[in-house]
């Protein structure tokens, strides 16, 4: 006689219960915001990405409740929503800190010191990759690319740039975050919490005084090539226009 699955310690598993809903007052507020988001798109399912950000602005991550809300709002299955939420690393799948500190460890940043920054921050904060400090303020993670290679090594906090970092400058920055002191990015808008950032990414205006004016595009290092191509001083073109030779003989 063979043992039953229960006797062998094997769980057959039970269907998961539906995720709990948001509290009534929260759901009412999110539904009003979601209606505004969905109205921006000709196809409602195109609103999924900003709606996931909207849910993060409420909970700080995309919970099963948030996935249920997105699915019900857009007429999708929870599996369809989960597939998107797990594809993009910008969506958190567990509670995290007020400040997401992402250290680029891709090739150029790593060579320029990103690996050293990440290792020293792990030791300094006492957390590993994708872990949060006990006070819930800082979540540390390595990022494959911050799209700012000309300022390597780069650290991002809630998607704002901290360029040309060193282990010491990065540790000083996270110390300021932990202490509640004001921290200013190298360029771009002043910092806000991860939940506030998520609401902005959902497409709602940043209503902080001066924040919009402070947002900047590429910095000078990113624009040197463009300036050279335009022949703007003090740079001069280093590549001759096609069809023009550098010598009289065309060689």
PDB file of C-alpha atoms in Angstrom:
ATOM      1  CA  UNK A   1       0.000   0.000   0.000  1.00  0.00           C
ATOM      2  CA  UNK A   2       1.444   3.340  -1.015  1.00  0.00           C
ATOM      3  CA  UNK A   3       1.271   6.378   1.176  1.00  0.00           C
ATOM      4  CA  UNK A   4      -1.148   9.106   0.283  1.00  0.00           C
ATOM      5  CA  UNK A   5       0.280  12.462  -0.889  1.00  0.00           C
ATOM      6  CA  UNK A   6      -0.628  13.946   2.490  1.00  0.00           C
ATOM      7  CA  UNK A   7       1.249  11.205   4.326  1.00  0.00           C
ATOM      8  CA  UNK A   8       4.289  11.731   2.121  1.00  0.00           C
ATOM      9  CA  UNK A   9       4.310  15.407   3.019  1.00  0.00           C
ATOM     10  CA  UNK A  10       3.380  16.443  -0.524  1.00  0.00           C
ATOM     11  CA  UNK A  11       0.910  19.282  -0.881  1.00  0.00           C
ATOM     12  CA  UNK A  12      -1.438  19.090  -3.820  1.00  0.00           C
ATOM     13  CA  UNK A  13      -2.024  22.797  -3.445  1.00  0.00           C
ATOM     14  CA  UNK A  14      -5.264  24.700  -3.166  1.00  0.00           C
ATOM     15  CA  UNK A  15      -6.558  27.327  -5.567  1.00  0.00           C
ATOM     16  CA  UNK A  16      -5.480  30.752  -4.377  1.00  0.00           C
ATOM     17  CA  UNK A  17      -8.256  32.897  -3.066  1.00  0.00           C
ATOM     18  CA  UNK A  18      -8.933  36.156  -4.881  1.00  0.00           C
ATOM     19  CA  UNK A  19      -6.696  38.979  -3.727  1.00  0.00           C
ATOM     20  CA  UNK A  20      -8.330  41.315  -1.214  1.00  0.00           C
ATOM     21  CA  UNK A  21      -9.698  44.553  -2.582  1.00  0.00           C
ATOM     22  CA  UNK A  22      -8.513  48.020  -1.630  1.00  0.00           C
ATOM     23  CA  UNK A  23     -10.440  49.672   1.188  1.00  0.00           C
ATOM     24  CA  UNK A  24     -13.556  51.363  -0.143  1.00  0.00           C
ATOM     25  CA  UNK A  25     -12.266  54.915   0.181  1.00  0.00           C
ATOM     26  CA  UNK A  26      -8.953  54.009  -1.473  1.00  0.00           C
ATOM     27  CA  UNK A  27     -10.644  52.187  -4.336  1.00  0.00           C
ATOM     28  CA  UNK A  28     -12.991  55.137  -4.953  1.00  0.00           C
ATOM     29  CA  UNK A  29     -10.020  57.490  -5.210  1.00  0.00           C
ATOM     30  CA  UNK A  30      -8.029  55.124  -7.432  1.00  0.00           C
ATOM     31  CA  UNK A  31     -11.012  54.540  -9.705  1.00  0.00           C
ATOM     32  CA  UNK A  32     -11.300  58.296 -10.299  1.00  0.00           C
ATOM     33  CA  UNK A  33      -7.588  58.509 -11.114  1.00  0.00           C
ATOM     34  CA  UNK A  34      -7.739  55.397 -13.293  1.00  0.00           C
ATOM     35  CA  UNK A  35     -10.651  56.822 -15.281  1.00  0.00           C
ATOM     36  CA  UNK A  36      -8.504  59.851 -16.093  1.00  0.00           C
ATOM     37  CA  UNK A  37      -5.588  57.635 -17.141  1.00  0.00           C
ATOM     38  CA  UNK A  38      -7.659  55.305 -19.327  1.00  0.00           C
ATOM     39  CA  UNK A  39      -9.250  58.271 -21.114  1.00  0.00           C
ATOM     40  CA  UNK A  40      -5.846  59.160 -22.586  1.00  0.00           C
ATOM     41  CA  UNK A  41      -5.752  56.047 -24.771  1.00  0.00           C
ATOM     42  CA  UNK A  42      -7.868  54.812 -27.691  1.00  0.00           C
ATOM     43  CA  UNK A  43      -7.500  51.243 -26.393  1.00  0.00           C
ATOM     44  CA  UNK A  44      -8.006  50.848 -22.659  1.00  0.00           C
ATOM     45  CA  UNK A  45      -5.406  48.105 -22.249  1.00  0.00           C
ATOM     46  CA  UNK A  46      -2.747  50.606 -23.335  1.00  0.00           C
ATOM     47  CA  UNK A  47      -3.246  52.231 -19.936  1.00  0.00           C
ATOM     48  CA  UNK A  48      -1.824  49.231 -18.087  1.00  0.00           C
ATOM     49  CA  UNK A  49       1.688  50.617 -17.540  1.00  0.00           C
ATOM     50  CA  UNK A  50       0.547  53.905 -15.961  1.00  0.00           C
ATOM     51  CA  UNK A  51      -2.096  52.061 -13.921  1.00  0.00           C
ATOM     52  CA  UNK A  52       0.625  49.849 -12.450  1.00  0.00           C
ATOM     53  CA  UNK A  53       2.489  53.009 -11.485  1.00  0.00           C
ATOM     54  CA  UNK A  54      -0.732  54.332  -9.978  1.00  0.00           C
ATOM     55  CA  UNK A  55      -0.998  51.237  -7.796  1.00  0.00           C
ATOM     56  CA  UNK A  56       2.620  51.689  -6.732  1.00  0.00           C
ATOM     57  CA  UNK A  57       1.819  55.245  -5.710  1.00  0.00           C
ATOM     58  CA  UNK A  58      -0.675  53.782  -3.254  1.00  0.00           C
ATOM     59  CA  UNK A  59       1.258  50.861  -1.810  1.00  0.00           C
ATOM     60  CA  UNK A  60       4.855  51.421  -2.860  1.00  0.00           C
ATOM     61  CA  UNK A  61       4.822  48.222  -4.918  1.00  0.00           C
ATOM     62  CA  UNK A  62       2.500  46.199  -7.135  1.00  0.00           C
ATOM     63  CA  UNK A  63       0.621  43.884  -4.803  1.00  0.00           C
ATOM     64  CA  UNK A  64      -1.881  41.191  -5.718  1.00  0.00           C
ATOM     65  CA  UNK A  65      -4.542  43.725  -4.808  1.00  0.00           C
ATOM     66  CA  UNK A  66      -3.032  46.178  -7.297  1.00  0.00           C
ATOM     67  CA  UNK A  67      -2.948  43.508  -9.984  1.00  0.00           C
ATOM     68  CA  UNK A  68      -6.606  42.722  -9.317  1.00  0.00           C
ATOM     69  CA  UNK A  69      -7.491  46.414  -9.553  1.00  0.00           C
ATOM     70  CA  UNK A  70      -5.714  46.816 -12.913  1.00  0.00           C
ATOM     71  CA  UNK A  71      -7.298  43.664 -14.288  1.00  0.00           C
ATOM     72  CA  UNK A  72     -10.817  44.662 -13.277  1.00  0.00           C
ATOM     73  CA  UNK A  73     -10.361  48.221 -14.510  1.00  0.00           C
ATOM     74  CA  UNK A  74      -9.102  47.194 -17.956  1.00  0.00           C
ATOM     75  CA  UNK A  75     -11.037  43.973 -18.481  1.00  0.00           C
ATOM     76  CA  UNK A  76      -7.876  41.848 -18.424  1.00  0.00           C
ATOM     77  CA  UNK A  77      -7.015  38.667 -16.575  1.00  0.00           C
ATOM     78  CA  UNK A  78      -4.762  38.822 -13.558  1.00  0.00           C
ATOM     79  CA  UNK A  79      -2.340  36.607 -15.502  1.00  0.00           C
ATOM     80  CA  UNK A  80      -2.082  39.232 -18.254  1.00  0.00           C
ATOM     81  CA  UNK A  81      -1.417  41.979 -15.734  1.00  0.00           C
ATOM     82  CA  UNK A  82       1.098  39.852 -13.839  1.00  0.00           C
ATOM     83  CA  UNK A  83       2.983  39.105 -17.050  1.00  0.00           C
ATOM     84  CA  UNK A  84       3.543  42.834 -17.594  1.00  0.00           C
ATOM     85  CA  UNK A  85       4.282  43.657 -13.955  1.00  0.00           C
ATOM     86  CA  UNK A  86       6.963  40.968 -13.772  1.00  0.00           C
ATOM     87  CA  UNK A  87       8.549  41.918 -17.109  1.00  0.00           C
ATOM     88  CA  UNK A  88       9.523  45.483 -16.212  1.00  0.00           C
ATOM     89  CA  UNK A  89      11.956  46.023 -13.356  1.00  0.00           C
ATOM     90  CA  UNK A  90      10.449  49.440 -12.605  1.00  0.00           C
ATOM     91  CA  UNK A  91       7.562  47.654 -10.898  1.00  0.00           C
ATOM     92  CA  UNK A  92       8.322  46.432  -7.405  1.00  0.00           C
ATOM     93  CA  UNK A  93       6.854  43.085  -6.365  1.00  0.00           C
ATOM     94  CA  UNK A  94       7.334  43.455  -2.633  1.00  0.00           C
ATOM     95  CA  UNK A  95       7.274  46.311  -0.113  1.00  0.00           C
ATOM     96  CA  UNK A  96      10.309  48.522  -0.499  1.00  0.00           C
ATOM     97  CA  UNK A  97      11.857  51.730   0.760  1.00  0.00           C
ATOM     98  CA  UNK A  98      10.967  55.361   0.348  1.00  0.00           C
ATOM     99  CA  UNK A  99      14.107  55.736  -1.764  1.00  0.00           C
ATOM    100  CA  UNK A 100      15.203  53.251  -4.410  1.00  0.00           C
ATOM    101  CA  UNK A 101      18.987  53.537  -4.694  1.00  0.00           C
ATOM    102  CA  UNK A 102      20.022  51.909  -7.969  1.00  0.00           C
ATOM    103  CA  UNK A 103      23.709  51.450  -8.735  1.00  0.00           C
ATOM    104  CA  UNK A 104      24.616  50.847 -12.355  1.00  0.00           C
ATOM    105  CA  UNK A 105      26.844  47.781 -12.646  1.00  0.00           C
ATOM    106  CA  UNK A 106      26.809  47.526 -16.421  1.00  0.00           C
ATOM    107  CA  UNK A 107      30.094  47.493 -18.290  1.00  0.00           C
ATOM    108  CA  UNK A 108      31.218  51.114 -18.338  1.00  0.00           C
ATOM    109  CA  UNK A 109      29.917  52.063 -14.907  1.00  0.00           C
ATOM    110  CA  UNK A 110      31.353  48.855 -13.468  1.00  0.00           C
ATOM    111  CA  UNK A 111      34.788  49.575 -14.907  1.00  0.00           C
ATOM    112  CA  UNK A 112      34.636  53.177 -13.683  1.00  0.00           C
ATOM    113  CA  UNK A 113      33.785  52.114 -10.140  1.00  0.00           C
ATOM    114  CA  UNK A 114      30.157  50.988 -10.076  1.00  0.00           C
ATOM    115  CA  UNK A 115      30.990  47.534  -8.729  1.00  0.00           C
ATOM    116  CA  UNK A 116      32.997  49.071  -5.894  1.00  0.00           C
ATOM    117  CA  UNK A 117      30.169  51.491  -5.082  1.00  0.00           C
ATOM    118  CA  UNK A 118      27.626  48.680  -4.952  1.00  0.00           C
ATOM    119  CA  UNK A 119      29.764  46.461  -2.736  1.00  0.00           C
ATOM    120  CA  UNK A 120      30.540  49.278  -0.310  1.00  0.00           C
ATOM    121  CA  UNK A 121      26.890  50.355  -0.132  1.00  0.00           C
ATOM    122  CA  UNK A 122      25.835  46.788   0.667  1.00  0.00           C
ATOM    123  CA  UNK A 123      28.297  46.693   3.558  1.00  0.00           C
ATOM    124  CA  UNK A 124      27.526  50.260   4.652  1.00  0.00           C
ATOM    125  CA  UNK A 125      23.749  49.738   4.699  1.00  0.00           C
ATOM    126  CA  UNK A 126      23.849  46.139   5.864  1.00  0.00           C
ATOM    127  CA  UNK A 127      21.566  44.948   3.066  1.00  0.00           C
ATOM    128  CA  UNK A 128      21.914  42.884  -0.076  1.00  0.00           C
ATOM    129  CA  UNK A 129      20.606  43.424  -3.573  1.00  0.00           C
ATOM    130  CA  UNK A 130      16.921  44.368  -3.633  1.00  0.00           C
ATOM    131  CA  UNK A 131      16.794  44.551   0.143  1.00  0.00           C
ATOM    132  CA  UNK A 132      15.568  47.401   2.344  1.00  0.00           C
ATOM    133  CA  UNK A 133      17.048  48.977   5.446  1.00  0.00           C
ATOM    134  CA  UNK A 134      15.190  48.116   8.679  1.00  0.00           C
ATOM    135  CA  UNK A 135      13.753  51.622   8.942  1.00  0.00           C
ATOM    136  CA  UNK A 136      12.097  51.221   5.521  1.00  0.00           C
ATOM    137  CA  UNK A 137      13.855  54.223   4.016  1.00  0.00           C
ATOM    138  CA  UNK A 138      16.333  52.841   1.475  1.00  0.00           C
ATOM    139  CA  UNK A 139      16.154  49.905  -0.918  1.00  0.00           C
ATOM    140  CA  UNK A 140      19.432  49.038  -2.630  1.00  0.00           C
ATOM    141  CA  UNK A 141      19.605  47.391  -6.036  1.00  0.00           C
ATOM    142  CA  UNK A 142      22.004  47.004  -8.898  1.00  0.00           C
ATOM    143  CA  UNK A 143      20.771  48.217 -12.272  1.00  0.00           C
ATOM    144  CA  UNK A 144      22.010  47.022 -15.634  1.00  0.00           C
ATOM    145  CA  UNK A 145      22.060  50.495 -17.195  1.00  0.00           C
ATOM    146  CA  UNK A 146      21.068  53.957 -16.044  1.00  0.00           C
ATOM    147  CA  UNK A 147      21.365  55.340 -19.602  1.00  0.00           C
ATOM    148  CA  UNK A 148      23.947  57.908 -18.535  1.00  0.00           C
ATOM    149  CA  UNK A 149      27.233  56.302 -19.545  1.00  0.00           C
ATOM    150  CA  UNK A 150      28.915  59.656 -20.136  1.00  0.00           C
ATOM    151  CA  UNK A 151      28.648  60.332 -16.393  1.00  0.00           C
ATOM    152  CA  UNK A 152      29.845  56.921 -15.203  1.00  0.00           C
ATOM    153  CA  UNK A 153      29.664  55.670 -12.567  1.00  0.00           C
ATOM    154  CA  UNK A 154      26.047  56.641 -12.011  1.00  0.00           C
ATOM    155  CA  UNK A 155      23.670  56.047  -9.130  1.00  0.00           C
ATOM    156  CA  UNK A 156      19.954  56.768  -9.373  1.00  0.00           C
ATOM    157  CA  UNK A 157      17.588  57.531  -6.513  1.00  0.00           C
ATOM    158  CA  UNK A 158      13.934  57.184  -7.460  1.00  0.00           C
ATOM    159  CA  UNK A 159      15.074  57.566 -11.097  1.00  0.00           C
ATOM    160  CA  UNK A 160      16.910  60.861 -10.521  1.00  0.00           C
ATOM    161  CA  UNK A 161      20.573  61.044 -11.531  1.00  0.00           C
ATOM    162  CA  UNK A 162      23.588  61.171  -9.234  1.00  0.00           C
ATOM    163  CA  UNK A 163      26.485  61.395 -11.677  1.00  0.00           C
ATOM    164  CA  UNK A 164      30.212  60.700 -11.350  1.00  0.00           C
ATOM    165  CA  UNK A 165      29.851  58.944  -8.023  1.00  0.00           C
ATOM    166  CA  UNK A 166      32.491  57.422  -5.780  1.00  0.00           C
ATOM    167  CA  UNK A 167      32.028  54.989  -2.897  1.00  0.00           C
ATOM    168  CA  UNK A 168      32.448  57.845  -0.431  1.00  0.00           C
ATOM    169  CA  UNK A 169      30.004  60.200  -2.166  1.00  0.00           C
ATOM    170  CA  UNK A 170      27.434  57.406  -2.498  1.00  0.00           C
ATOM    171  CA  UNK A 171      27.728  56.504   1.180  1.00  0.00           C
ATOM    172  CA  UNK A 172      27.364  60.137   2.172  1.00  0.00           C
ATOM    173  CA  UNK A 173      24.271  60.408   0.000  1.00  0.00           C
ATOM    174  CA  UNK A 174      22.522  57.385   1.547  1.00  0.00           C
ATOM    175  CA  UNK A 175      23.461  58.626   5.017  1.00  0.00           C
ATOM    176  CA  UNK A 176      21.652  61.867   4.231  1.00  0.00           C
ATOM    177  CA  UNK A 177      18.615  59.911   3.019  1.00  0.00           C
ATOM    178  CA  UNK A 178      18.561  57.840   6.202  1.00  0.00           C
ATOM    179  CA  UNK A 179      18.895  60.960   8.354  1.00  0.00           C
ATOM    180  CA  UNK A 180      16.108  62.779   6.532  1.00  0.00           C
ATOM    181  CA  UNK A 181      18.397  65.494   5.233  1.00  0.00           C
ATOM    182  CA  UNK A 182      17.758  67.168   1.887  1.00  0.00           C
ATOM    183  CA  UNK A 183      19.481  65.404  -0.993  1.00  0.00           C
ATOM    184  CA  UNK A 184      19.785  67.034  -4.406  1.00  0.00           C
ATOM    185  CA  UNK A 185      20.365  65.081  -7.619  1.00  0.00           C
ATOM    186  CA  UNK A 186      23.195  66.071  -9.912  1.00  0.00           C
ATOM    187  CA  UNK A 187      20.604  67.175 -12.450  1.00  0.00           C
ATOM    188  CA  UNK A 188      16.854  67.034 -12.748  1.00  0.00           C
ATOM    189  CA  UNK A 189      13.997  67.521 -10.342  1.00  0.00           C
ATOM    190  CA  UNK A 190      14.427  67.453  -6.570  1.00  0.00           C
ATOM    191  CA  UNK A 191      13.871  64.101  -4.916  1.00  0.00           C
ATOM    192  CA  UNK A 192      10.510  62.912  -3.730  1.00  0.00           C
ATOM    193  CA  UNK A 193       9.479  59.584  -2.224  1.00  0.00           C
ATOM    194  CA  UNK A 194       9.061  56.469  -4.329  1.00  0.00           C
ATOM    195  CA  UNK A 195       5.285  56.626  -3.999  1.00  0.00           C
ATOM    196  CA  UNK A 196       5.279  60.251  -5.144  1.00  0.00           C
ATOM    197  CA  UNK A 197       7.563  59.347  -8.036  1.00  0.00           C
ATOM    198  CA  UNK A 198       5.212  56.535  -9.031  1.00  0.00           C
ATOM    199  CA  UNK A 199       2.275  58.938  -9.237  1.00  0.00           C
ATOM    200  CA  UNK A 200       4.266  61.239 -11.515  1.00  0.00           C
ATOM    201  CA  UNK A 201       5.161  58.250 -13.710  1.00  0.00           C
ATOM    202  CA  UNK A 202       1.464  57.421 -13.864  1.00  0.00           C
ATOM    203  CA  UNK A 203       1.072  60.696 -15.722  1.00  0.00           C
ATOM    204  CA  UNK A 204      -0.078  63.074 -13.021  1.00  0.00           C
ATOM    205  CA  UNK A 205       1.589  66.491 -12.695  1.00  0.00           C
ATOM    206  CA  UNK A 206       4.376  67.138 -10.256  1.00  0.00           C
ATOM    207  CA  UNK A 207       2.771  69.888  -8.186  1.00  0.00           C
ATOM    208  CA  UNK A 208       5.819  70.734  -6.079  1.00  0.00           C
ATOM    209  CA  UNK A 209       6.888  74.347  -6.442  1.00  0.00           C
ATOM    210  CA  UNK A 210       9.744  74.658  -8.916  1.00  0.00           C
ATOM    211  CA  UNK A 211       9.984  70.930  -9.606  1.00  0.00           C
ATOM    212  CA  UNK A 212       8.963  71.115 -13.248  1.00  0.00           C
ATOM    213  CA  UNK A 213      11.330  73.988 -13.956  1.00  0.00           C
ATOM    214  CA  UNK A 214      14.158  72.037 -12.325  1.00  0.00           C
ATOM    215  CA  UNK A 215      13.753  69.012 -14.540  1.00  0.00           C
ATOM    216  CA  UNK A 216      16.517  68.870 -17.076  1.00  0.00           C
ATOM    217  CA  UNK A 217      17.353  66.816 -20.097  1.00  0.00           C
ATOM    218  CA  UNK A 218      20.783  65.698 -21.073  1.00  0.00           C
ATOM    219  CA  UNK A 219      23.732  67.357 -19.372  1.00  0.00           C
ATOM    220  CA  UNK A 220      26.681  69.011 -21.113  1.00  0.00           C
ATOM    221  CA  UNK A 221      28.644  65.779 -21.409  1.00  0.00           C
ATOM    222  CA  UNK A 222      25.755  64.184 -23.297  1.00  0.00           C
ATOM    223  CA  UNK A 223      25.485  67.087 -25.716  1.00  0.00           C
ATOM    224  CA  UNK A 224      29.126  67.489 -26.755  1.00  0.00           C
ATOM    225  CA  UNK A 225      28.690  65.257 -29.792  1.00  0.00           C
ATOM    226  CA  UNK A 226      25.649  67.229 -30.926  1.00  0.00           C
ATOM    227  CA  UNK A 227      27.490  70.522 -30.501  1.00  0.00           C
ATOM    228  CA  UNK A 228      30.440  69.215 -32.485  1.00  0.00           C
ATOM    229  CA  UNK A 229      28.114  68.046 -35.245  1.00  0.00           C
ATOM    230  CA  UNK A 230      26.554  71.505 -35.384  1.00  0.00           C
ATOM    231  CA  UNK A 231      29.963  73.159 -35.463  1.00  0.00           C
ATOM    232  CA  UNK A 232      29.181  75.233 -32.413  1.00  0.00           C
ATOM    233  CA  UNK A 233      32.084  76.949 -30.648  1.00  0.00           C
ATOM    234  CA  UNK A 234      34.365  76.240 -28.944  1.00  0.00           C
ATOM    235  CA  UNK A 235      34.306  72.912 -30.762  1.00  0.00           C
ATOM    236  CA  UNK A 236      35.007  72.488 -34.464  1.00  0.00           C
ATOM    237  CA  UNK A 237      33.889  69.633 -36.680  1.00  0.00           C
ATOM    238  CA  UNK A 238      36.192  66.640 -36.524  1.00  0.00           C
ATOM    239  CA  UNK A 239      34.525  64.808 -39.415  1.00  0.00           C
ATOM    240  CA  UNK A 240      34.401  66.480 -42.819  1.00  0.00           C
ATOM    241  CA  UNK A 241      31.062  66.563 -44.615  1.00  0.00           C
ATOM    242  CA  UNK A 242      30.540  63.677 -46.998  1.00  0.00           C
ATOM    243  CA  UNK A 243      32.048  64.367 -50.421  1.00  0.00           C
ATOM    244  CA  UNK A 244      34.683  66.763 -49.135  1.00  0.00           C
ATOM    245  CA  UNK A 245      38.261  65.599 -48.876  1.00  0.00           C
ATOM    246  CA  UNK A 246      40.846  66.485 -46.294  1.00  0.00           C
ATOM    247  CA  UNK A 247      43.607  66.974 -48.857  1.00  0.00           C
ATOM    248  CA  UNK A 248      43.848  68.592 -52.264  1.00  0.00           C
ATOM    249  CA  UNK A 249      44.184  65.222 -53.913  1.00  0.00           C
ATOM    250  CA  UNK A 250      41.096  63.864 -52.227  1.00  0.00           C
ATOM    251  CA  UNK A 251      43.047  61.323 -50.200  1.00  0.00           C
TER     252      UNK A 251
END
